[in-house]
Amino acid sequence: VYKRQDFDLAVDMLDQARELAEESGATPLASVALGYRAEYHALVGRLEEADRMLEELSDYVEGRGMDYAASLHGLFLASTSIVSDPEASRAVSIELMDAFATVAPDYGPGFGANAVASVATGATGDTQATLRLVTEAKAAYERTNHDDGLPDLLLAPAALAWRNGDLATARRLLSAVRHSPKPTQTFQLTTMYRLLRNEVGPLDPNPLQTAHLDDIYEESIAWMKTL
């Protein structure tokens, strides 16, 4: 999982970047800096501050179309609301997937938006849609990154298990994410992991001592198919 290093320094540098961008009239760059500032706050659990910054960012991106700042706004909004409002998180992430598919139909929604949508959908309790989105996210990751998408793909079934009250399954999956040799790939997925971890409580001992990461992924797929 992505680990915070120096929060204060990161925020200070983002503030400087935003100030320089605004002074030079580069509004899109200023909004990107604000978006990352919001996500840094979400990563350390300062959700009220993050929500306030995302609200400010919405004024920047409204009506602008699908540029980088707008995509960040949507992804960050989906990630920070995963526990507090899963339906809203799902709606935002699905809208982003559709927008990406429209802008780049040959490329598709990409792994980031698809993975975030799968976690948000899992948090709503929609088993079949979660299973479909996880499968699509894995294909997107293999297509664009030439990788298996783990440990990120364990977050959606973990969210589904949390929503269903199956905390044992949720803890096992989140523990595998925690101990994965690879980190989660985006700020948004890391935020989702941390918010879900807070909900399920203390994690299990390292499950990767007795199972491979891809085995646990296959377990999660088989588990979803039994629901």
GROMACS .gro file of C-alpha atoms in nm:
model
  227
    1VAL     CA    1   0.000   0.000   0.000
    2TYR     CA    2   0.121   0.351  -0.079
    3LYS     CA    3   0.286   0.487   0.235
    4ARG     CA    4   0.279   0.853   0.339
    5GLN     CA    5   0.626   0.998   0.369
    6ASP     CA    6   0.623   1.373   0.451
    7PHE     CA    7   0.267   1.506   0.449
    8ASP     CA    8   0.353   1.866   0.541
    9LEU     CA    9   0.623   1.893   0.277
   10ALA     CA   10   0.398   1.745   0.009
   11VAL     CA   11   0.114   1.985   0.088
   12ASP     CA   12   0.353   2.281   0.097
   13MET     CA   13   0.491   2.190  -0.246
   14LEU     CA   14   0.139   2.152  -0.387
   15ASP     CA   15   0.046   2.493  -0.246
   16GLN     CA   16   0.350   2.644  -0.415
   17ALA     CA   17   0.264   2.472  -0.742
   18ARG     CA   18  -0.092   2.598  -0.726
   19GLU     CA   19   0.021   2.953  -0.650
   20LEU     CA   20   0.268   2.957  -0.940
   21ALA     CA   21   0.006   2.815  -1.176
   22GLU     CA   22  -0.250   3.076  -1.076
   23GLU     CA   23   0.003   3.359  -1.111
   24SER     CA   24   0.084   3.244  -1.465
   25GLY     CA   25  -0.281   3.197  -1.561
   26ALA     CA   26  -0.253   2.818  -1.585
   27THR     CA   27  -0.588   2.743  -1.425
   28PRO     CA   28  -0.596   2.373  -1.522
   29LEU     CA   29  -0.261   2.314  -1.350
   30ALA     CA   30  -0.379   2.501  -1.043
   31SER     CA   31  -0.686   2.279  -1.023
   32VAL     CA   32  -0.474   1.964  -1.055
   33ALA     CA   33  -0.261   2.081  -0.759
   34LEU     CA   34  -0.578   2.140  -0.558
   35GLY     CA   35  -0.704   1.792  -0.645
   36TYR     CA   36  -0.388   1.626  -0.522
   37ARG     CA   37  -0.398   1.840  -0.209
   38ALA     CA   38  -0.746   1.705  -0.138
   39GLU     CA   39  -0.632   1.349  -0.186
   40TYR     CA   40  -0.331   1.389   0.043
   41HIS     CA   41  -0.569   1.500   0.315
   42ALA     CA   42  -0.795   1.202   0.248
   43LEU     CA   43  -0.499   0.964   0.270
   44VAL     CA   44  -0.426   1.072   0.626
   45GLY     CA   45  -0.791   1.065   0.730
   46ARG     CA   46  -0.864   1.438   0.714
   47LEU     CA   47  -1.186   1.383   0.523
   48GLU     CA   48  -1.360   1.707   0.613
   49GLU     CA   49  -1.071   1.910   0.476
   50ALA     CA   50  -1.057   1.686   0.169
   51ASP     CA   51  -1.429   1.731   0.105
   52ARG     CA   52  -1.394   2.108   0.133
   53MET     CA   53  -1.113   2.110  -0.123
   54LEU     CA   54  -1.305   1.884  -0.360
   55GLU     CA   55  -1.599   2.122  -0.337
   56GLU     CA   56  -1.366   2.406  -0.430
   57LEU     CA   57  -1.226   2.199  -0.715
   58SER     CA   58  -1.576   2.138  -0.849
   59ASP     CA   59  -1.597   2.513  -0.925
   60TYR     CA   60  -1.283   2.482  -1.137
   61VAL     CA   61  -1.393   2.180  -1.339
   62GLU     CA   62  -1.763   2.251  -1.387
   63GLY     CA   63  -1.841   2.271  -1.758
   64ARG     CA   64  -1.480   2.221  -1.860
   65GLY     CA   65  -1.522   1.878  -2.010
   66MET     CA   66  -1.314   1.569  -1.945
   67ASP     CA   67  -0.965   1.702  -1.891
   68TYR     CA   68  -0.710   1.579  -1.638
   69ALA     CA   69  -0.837   1.798  -1.356
   70ALA     CA   70  -1.197   1.687  -1.411
   71SER     CA   71  -1.096   1.322  -1.409
   72LEU     CA   72  -0.900   1.372  -1.087
   73HIS     CA   73  -1.197   1.545  -0.929
   74GLY     CA   74  -1.425   1.253  -1.013
   75LEU     CA   75  -1.180   0.985  -0.905
   76PHE     CA   76  -1.098   1.159  -0.578
   77LEU     CA   77  -1.466   1.223  -0.504
   78ALA     CA   78  -1.544   0.856  -0.565
   79SER     CA   79  -1.262   0.740  -0.340
   80THR     CA   80  -1.334   0.967  -0.044
   81SER     CA   81  -1.706   0.878  -0.038
   82ILE     CA   82  -1.662   0.501  -0.059
   83VAL     CA   83  -1.780   0.444   0.300
   84SER     CA   84  -1.991   0.753   0.367
   85ASP     CA   85  -2.196   0.734   0.044
   86PRO     CA   86  -2.125   0.423  -0.166
   87GLU     CA   87  -2.408   0.492  -0.409
   88ALA     CA   88  -2.268   0.837  -0.487
   89SER     CA   89  -1.919   0.691  -0.519
   90ARG     CA   90  -2.049   0.434  -0.764
   91ALA     CA   91  -2.242   0.688  -0.969
   92VAL     CA   92  -1.942   0.919  -1.004
   93SER     CA   93  -1.705   0.638  -1.099
   94ILE     CA   94  -1.943   0.488  -1.357
   95GLU     CA   95  -1.990   0.834  -1.508
   96LEU     CA   96  -1.612   0.865  -1.536
   97MET     CA   97  -1.584   0.526  -1.704
   98ASP     CA   98  -1.842   0.633  -1.963
   99ALA     CA   99  -1.665   0.965  -2.018
  100PHE     CA  100  -1.327   0.798  -2.070
  101ALA     CA  101  -1.481   0.549  -2.312
  102THR     CA  102  -1.628   0.837  -2.511
  103VAL     CA  103  -1.305   1.038  -2.520
  104ALA     CA  104  -1.088   0.736  -2.610
  105PRO     CA  105  -1.312   0.458  -2.743
  106ASP     CA  106  -1.019   0.244  -2.858
  107TYR     CA  107  -0.845   0.272  -2.523
  108GLY     CA  108  -1.148   0.214  -2.304
  109PRO     CA  109  -1.199   0.340  -1.950
  110GLY     CA  110  -0.853   0.236  -1.835
  111PHE     CA  111  -0.758   0.051  -1.522
  112GLY     CA  112  -0.782   0.340  -1.276
  113ALA     CA  113  -1.143   0.437  -1.342
  114ASN     CA  114  -1.251   0.076  -1.381
  115ALA     CA  115  -1.086  -0.034  -1.058
  116VAL     CA  116  -1.234   0.257  -0.861
  117ALA     CA  117  -1.577   0.177  -1.006
  118SER     CA  118  -1.543  -0.188  -0.907
  119VAL     CA  119  -1.463  -0.098  -0.544
  120ALA     CA  120  -1.745   0.156  -0.527
  121THR     CA  121  -1.986  -0.100  -0.671
  122GLY     CA  122  -1.870  -0.359  -0.421
  123ALA     CA  123  -1.946  -0.116  -0.141
  124THR     CA  124  -2.307  -0.093  -0.263
  125GLY     CA  125  -2.353  -0.470  -0.232
  126ASP     CA  126  -2.418  -0.537  -0.602
  127THR     CA  127  -2.245  -0.873  -0.637
  128GLN     CA  128  -2.292  -0.940  -1.009
  129ALA     CA  129  -2.188  -0.592  -1.116
  130THR     CA  130  -1.884  -0.608  -0.886
  131LEU     CA  131  -1.777  -0.940  -1.034
  132ARG     CA  132  -1.816  -0.805  -1.387
  133LEU     CA  133  -1.623  -0.485  -1.314
  134VAL     CA  134  -1.339  -0.669  -1.141
  135THR     CA  135  -1.305  -0.897  -1.444
  136GLU     CA  136  -1.307  -0.595  -1.677
  137ALA     CA  137  -1.054  -0.413  -1.461
  138LYS     CA  138  -0.819  -0.709  -1.474
  139ALA     CA  139  -0.844  -0.717  -1.853
  140ALA     CA  140  -0.786  -0.340  -1.871
  141TYR     CA  141  -0.478  -0.367  -1.652
  142GLU     CA  142  -0.332  -0.651  -1.858
  143ARG     CA  143  -0.400  -0.452  -2.175
  144THR     CA  144  -0.254  -0.120  -2.062
  145ASN     CA  145   0.005  -0.212  -1.800
  146HIS     CA  146   0.092  -0.569  -1.895
  147ASP     CA  147   0.041  -0.671  -1.532
  148ASP     CA  148  -0.214  -0.870  -1.332
  149GLY     CA  149  -0.364  -0.572  -1.147
  150LEU     CA  150  -0.294  -0.707  -0.801
  151PRO     CA  151  -0.327  -0.618  -0.519
  152ASP     CA  152  -0.574  -0.352  -0.636
  153LEU     CA  153  -0.828  -0.606  -0.762
  154LEU     CA  154  -0.878  -0.741  -0.409
  155LEU     CA  155  -1.034  -0.414  -0.295
  156ALA     CA  156  -1.367  -0.463  -0.472
  157PRO     CA  157  -1.445  -0.804  -0.317
  158ALA     CA  158  -1.323  -0.665   0.016
  159ALA     CA  159  -1.571  -0.379  -0.017
  160LEU     CA  160  -1.846  -0.627  -0.106
  161ALA     CA  161  -1.760  -0.843   0.195
  162TRP     CA  162  -1.768  -0.535   0.420
  163ARG     CA  163  -2.108  -0.433   0.284
  164ASN     CA  164  -2.241  -0.787   0.338
  165GLY     CA  165  -2.115  -0.795   0.696
  166ASP     CA  166  -1.861  -1.069   0.617
  167LEU     CA  167  -1.579  -0.902   0.806
  168ALA     CA  168  -1.363  -1.215   0.813
  169THR     CA  169  -1.345  -1.221   0.433
  170ALA     CA  170  -1.293  -0.845   0.419
  171ARG     CA  171  -1.005  -0.865   0.667
  172ARG     CA  172  -0.835  -1.148   0.479
  173LEU     CA  173  -0.850  -0.958   0.151
  174LEU     CA  174  -0.738  -0.627   0.299
  175SER     CA  175  -0.458  -0.806   0.485
  176ALA     CA  176  -0.336  -0.944   0.152
  177VAL     CA  177  -0.340  -0.590   0.011
  178ARG     CA  178  -0.149  -0.466   0.315
  179HIS     CA  179   0.125  -0.726   0.280
  180SER     CA  180   0.146  -0.731  -0.099
  181PRO     CA  181   0.497  -0.691  -0.238
  182LYS     CA  182   0.348  -0.438  -0.481
  183PRO     CA  183   0.175  -0.119  -0.364
  184THR     CA  184  -0.169  -0.006  -0.465
  185GLN     CA  185  -0.128   0.182  -0.790
  186THR     CA  186  -0.316   0.509  -0.734
  187PHE     CA  187  -0.396   0.759  -0.460
  188GLN     CA  188  -0.764   0.682  -0.504
  189LEU     CA  189  -0.730   0.309  -0.450
  190THR     CA  190  -0.504   0.365  -0.150
  191THR     CA  191  -0.765   0.596   0.001
  192MET     CA  192  -1.033   0.335  -0.053
  193TYR     CA  193  -0.815   0.071   0.111
  194ARG     CA  194  -0.756   0.287   0.417
  195LEU     CA  195  -1.121   0.382   0.459
  196LEU     CA  196  -1.229   0.018   0.431
  197ARG     CA  197  -0.956  -0.091   0.670
  198ASN     CA  198  -1.088   0.155   0.926
  199GLU     CA  199  -1.431  -0.006   0.896
  200VAL     CA  200  -1.330  -0.371   0.936
  201GLY     CA  201  -1.094  -0.323   1.230
  202PRO     CA  202  -0.758  -0.492   1.299
  203LEU     CA  203  -0.629  -0.694   1.006
  204ASP     CA  204  -0.525  -1.060   1.006
  205PRO     CA  205  -0.169  -1.189   1.018
  206ASN     CA  206   0.000  -1.192   0.679
  207PRO     CA  207  -0.204  -1.433   0.460
  208LEU     CA  208   0.073  -1.430   0.200
  209GLN     CA  209   0.281  -1.651   0.424
  210THR     CA  210   0.062  -1.943   0.322
  211ALA     CA  211  -0.091  -1.831  -0.010
  212HIS     CA  212   0.011  -1.643  -0.322
  213LEU     CA  213  -0.157  -1.314  -0.407
  214ASP     CA  214  -0.307  -1.454  -0.726
  215ASP     CA  215  -0.448  -1.749  -0.530
  216ILE     CA  216  -0.626  -1.509  -0.296
  217TYR     CA  217  -0.761  -1.323  -0.599
  218GLU     CA  218  -0.899  -1.649  -0.740
  219GLU     CA  219  -1.051  -1.724  -0.399
  220SER     CA  220  -1.226  -1.386  -0.406
  221ILE     CA  221  -1.369  -1.453  -0.752
  222ALA     CA  222  -1.494  -1.796  -0.644
  223TRP     CA  223  -1.641  -1.644  -0.327
  224MET     CA  224  -1.832  -1.378  -0.523
  225LYS     CA  225  -1.975  -1.645  -0.751
  226THR     CA  226  -2.128  -1.823  -0.452
  227LEU     CA  227  -2.326  -1.517  -0.342
   0.00000   0.00000   0.00000
